[in-house]
Amino acid sequence: MSKDSNASCRLCRREGMKLFLKGLRCIGDKCAFIRRSFAPGKHGKMPSKLSNYGLQLREKQKVKRMYGLRERQFRRYFNIAARIKGVTGKILIQLLERRLDNVIFRAGFAVSHNQARFIVNHGHIYVNNRRVNIPSYLVKAGDIIEVRGKETLLKNIRETLQVIKDWPKVSWINVDNVNLKAKVLRLPEKEDLHLPVQEQLIVELYSK
């Protein structure tokens, strides 16, 4: 998978909100978004009023960056959502939330999507007792996800869980902090997101 070479903090500043792309570094006064909340660039300004297309594009870019996806990947999820019966925007968000790397992040086993993807890629994640090393794997209701690996890794994850214990929790995942297991209680909904998303703008953009 290709990697976005833009600095994470610049991406947050461009979207005008914290996307928590660097995990624990996004907490506190050292966060670049806190110190320089204006848009990146020579003049550091965004247009005072965006066109409809501009609003749609910014929303798509924001959500794409939230999940650490490239354009081709994101478009593929939209095409899948469009073929499923129901509200396309909500189905799109549900598909993105069901990604295994996102579930690892939501469960608190990682402090960012990048770290979650690293853990999955290196074969430390088991779903229903089967090793899965594909970050895009879509979980289902009832799935049990477990972290396995050397004691050093498990110790680091337990320490991370303590550090972020006050972070908002998601209700669709039940987490066992001691055994580093998580159970998917139900499929996620748009209401489970902790950041504002206007998915209808993305649907409008791709439907042109």
PDB file of N, CA, C and O in Angstrom, residues 8 24 44 52 57 64 75 82 85 87-88 94 105 112 115 118 141 151 156 160 163 170 173 208:
ATOM      1  N   SER A   8       1.502  14.492   8.891  1.00  0.00           N
ATOM      2  CA  SER A   8       0.178  14.264   9.469  1.00  0.00           C
ATOM      3  C   SER A   8      -0.435  15.540  10.012  1.00  0.00           C
ATOM      4  O   SER A   8      -1.632  15.791   9.867  1.00  0.00           O
ATOM      5  N   LEU A  24      -0.798   9.537  20.429  1.00  0.00           N
ATOM      6  CA  LEU A  24      -0.566  10.266  21.674  1.00  0.00           C
ATOM      7  C   LEU A  24       0.064  11.632  21.438  1.00  0.00           C
ATOM      8  O   LEU A  24      -0.051  12.515  22.284  1.00  0.00           O
ATOM      9  N   GLY A  44      -1.509  30.517   4.758  1.00  0.00           N
ATOM     10  CA  GLY A  44      -2.237  29.870   5.844  1.00  0.00           C
ATOM     11  C   GLY A  44      -3.705  30.220   5.919  1.00  0.00           C
ATOM     12  O   GLY A  44      -4.266  30.362   6.994  1.00  0.00           O
ATOM     13  N   ASN A  52     -20.045  24.289  -3.477  1.00  0.00           N
ATOM     14  CA  ASN A  52     -20.593  22.973  -3.139  1.00  0.00           C
ATOM     15  C   ASN A  52     -19.576  21.877  -3.413  1.00  0.00           C
ATOM     16  O   ASN A  52     -19.408  20.946  -2.607  1.00  0.00           O
ATOM     17  N   LEU A  57     -15.511  17.949  -1.629  1.00  0.00           N
ATOM     18  CA  LEU A  57     -14.132  17.475  -1.717  1.00  0.00           C
ATOM     19  C   LEU A  57     -13.458  17.455  -0.353  1.00  0.00           C
ATOM     20  O   LEU A  57     -12.778  16.489   0.008  1.00  0.00           O
ATOM     21  N   LYS A  64     -11.283  10.238   4.229  1.00  0.00           N
ATOM     22  CA  LYS A  64     -10.231   9.397   3.654  1.00  0.00           C
ATOM     23  C   LYS A  64      -8.988   9.407   4.540  1.00  0.00           C
ATOM     24  O   LYS A  64      -8.373   8.360   4.797  1.00  0.00           O
ATOM     25  N   ARG A  75     -12.431   4.936  -3.075  1.00  0.00           N
ATOM     26  CA  ARG A  75     -13.425   4.846  -4.155  1.00  0.00           C
ATOM     27  C   ARG A  75     -13.991   3.423  -4.243  1.00  0.00           C
ATOM     28  O   ARG A  75     -15.184   3.230  -4.516  1.00  0.00           O
ATOM     29  N   ALA A  82     -22.410   1.510  -2.758  1.00  0.00           N
ATOM     30  CA  ALA A  82     -23.449   1.894  -3.712  1.00  0.00           C
ATOM     31  C   ALA A  82     -24.222   0.686  -4.229  1.00  0.00           C
ATOM     32  O   ALA A  82     -25.382   0.821  -4.637  1.00  0.00           O
ATOM     33  N   LYS A  85     -28.035  -2.597  -0.869  1.00  0.00           N
ATOM     34  CA  LYS A  85     -29.330  -1.971  -0.643  1.00  0.00           C
ATOM     35  C   LYS A  85     -29.326  -1.216   0.682  1.00  0.00           C
ATOM     36  O   LYS A  85     -28.951  -1.756   1.718  1.00  0.00           O
ATOM     37  N   VAL A  87     -28.981   3.025   2.607  1.00  0.00           N
ATOM     38  CA  VAL A  87     -28.468   4.390   2.472  1.00  0.00           C
ATOM     39  C   VAL A  87     -26.964   4.315   2.217  1.00  0.00           C
ATOM     40  O   VAL A  87     -26.195   3.891   3.096  1.00  0.00           O
ATOM     41  N   THR A  88     -26.538   4.731   1.036  1.00  0.00           N
ATOM     42  CA  THR A  88     -25.145   4.559   0.611  1.00  0.00           C
ATOM     43  C   THR A  88     -24.155   5.181   1.582  1.00  0.00           C
ATOM     44  O   THR A  88     -23.137   4.570   1.927  1.00  0.00           O
ATOM     45  N   GLN A  94     -20.038   2.436   7.597  1.00  0.00           N
ATOM     46  CA  GLN A  94     -20.031   1.140   8.271  1.00  0.00           C
ATOM     47  C   GLN A  94     -18.906   0.256   7.730  1.00  0.00           C
ATOM     48  O   GLN A  94     -18.205  -0.413   8.498  1.00  0.00           O
ATOM     49  N   PHE A 105      -7.809  -0.069  16.380  1.00  0.00           N
ATOM     50  CA  PHE A 105      -7.691   1.307  16.870  1.00  0.00           C
ATOM     51  C   PHE A 105      -8.838   1.650  17.813  1.00  0.00           C
ATOM     52  O   PHE A 105      -8.623   2.199  18.899  1.00  0.00           O
ATOM     53  N   SER A 112      -3.241   4.909  16.893  1.00  0.00           N
ATOM     54  CA  SER A 112      -3.485   5.520  15.585  1.00  0.00           C
ATOM     55  C   SER A 112      -3.761   4.400  14.581  1.00  0.00           C
ATOM     56  O   SER A 112      -3.454   3.226  14.833  1.00  0.00           O
ATOM     57  N   GLN A 115      -0.465   2.732  13.489  1.00  0.00           N
ATOM     58  CA  GLN A 115       0.046   1.730  14.419  1.00  0.00           C
ATOM     59  C   GLN A 115      -0.788   0.455  14.360  1.00  0.00           C
ATOM     60  O   GLN A 115      -0.250  -0.655  14.402  1.00  0.00           O
ATOM     61  N   PHE A 118       0.191  -1.523  11.392  1.00  0.00           N
ATOM     62  CA  PHE A 118       1.489  -2.171  11.622  1.00  0.00           C
ATOM     63  C   PHE A 118       1.302  -3.475  12.397  1.00  0.00           C
ATOM     64  O   PHE A 118       1.878  -4.514  12.057  1.00  0.00           O
ATOM     65  N   ALA A 141     -20.404  -9.091  13.128  1.00  0.00           N
ATOM     66  CA  ALA A 141     -20.946  -9.169  14.482  1.00  0.00           C
ATOM     67  C   ALA A 141     -20.657 -10.554  15.051  1.00  0.00           C
ATOM     68  O   ALA A 141     -20.881 -11.565  14.381  1.00  0.00           O
ATOM     69  N   GLU A 151       5.865 -11.012  24.757  1.00  0.00           N
ATOM     70  CA  GLU A 151       5.419 -10.330  25.966  1.00  0.00           C
ATOM     71  C   GLU A 151       5.706  -8.828  25.909  1.00  0.00           C
ATOM     72  O   GLU A 151       4.955  -8.028  26.464  1.00  0.00           O
ATOM     73  N   ASN A 156       3.428  -3.475  26.054  1.00  0.00           N
ATOM     74  CA  ASN A 156       3.300  -2.123  25.490  1.00  0.00           C
ATOM     75  C   ASN A 156       1.840  -1.779  25.214  1.00  0.00           C
ATOM     76  O   ASN A 156       1.395  -0.651  25.443  1.00  0.00           O
ATOM     77  N   THR A 160      -0.473   1.108  26.828  1.00  0.00           N
ATOM     78  CA  THR A 160      -1.217   2.044  25.977  1.00  0.00           C
ATOM     79  C   THR A 160      -2.666   2.143  26.418  1.00  0.00           C
ATOM     80  O   THR A 160      -3.243   3.231  26.487  1.00  0.00           O
ATOM     81  N   VAL A 163      -2.932   4.425  29.311  1.00  0.00           N
ATOM     82  CA  VAL A 163      -2.736   5.832  28.958  1.00  0.00           C
ATOM     83  C   VAL A 163      -3.994   6.434  28.344  1.00  0.00           C
ATOM     84  O   VAL A 163      -4.350   7.585  28.613  1.00  0.00           O
ATOM     85  N   VAL A 170     -16.221   3.017  22.152  1.00  0.00           N
ATOM     86  CA  VAL A 170     -17.305   2.700  21.214  1.00  0.00           C
ATOM     87  C   VAL A 170     -18.158   1.603  21.823  1.00  0.00           C
ATOM     88  O   VAL A 170     -17.650   0.668  22.451  1.00  0.00           O
ATOM     89  N   ILE A 173     -18.095  -2.473  20.439  1.00  0.00           N
ATOM     90  CA  ILE A 173     -16.985  -3.382  20.700  1.00  0.00           C
ATOM     91  C   ILE A 173     -16.829  -3.554  22.205  1.00  0.00           C
ATOM     92  O   ILE A 173     -16.778  -2.563  22.948  1.00  0.00           O
ATOM     93  N   LYS A 208     -21.683  12.354  -9.239  1.00  0.00           N
ATOM     94  CA  LYS A 208     -21.754  13.280 -10.365  1.00  0.00           C
ATOM     95  C   LYS A 208     -21.387  12.585 -11.662  1.00  0.00           C
ATOM     96  O   LYS A 208     -20.586  11.683 -11.676  1.00  0.00           O
TER      97      LYS A 208
END
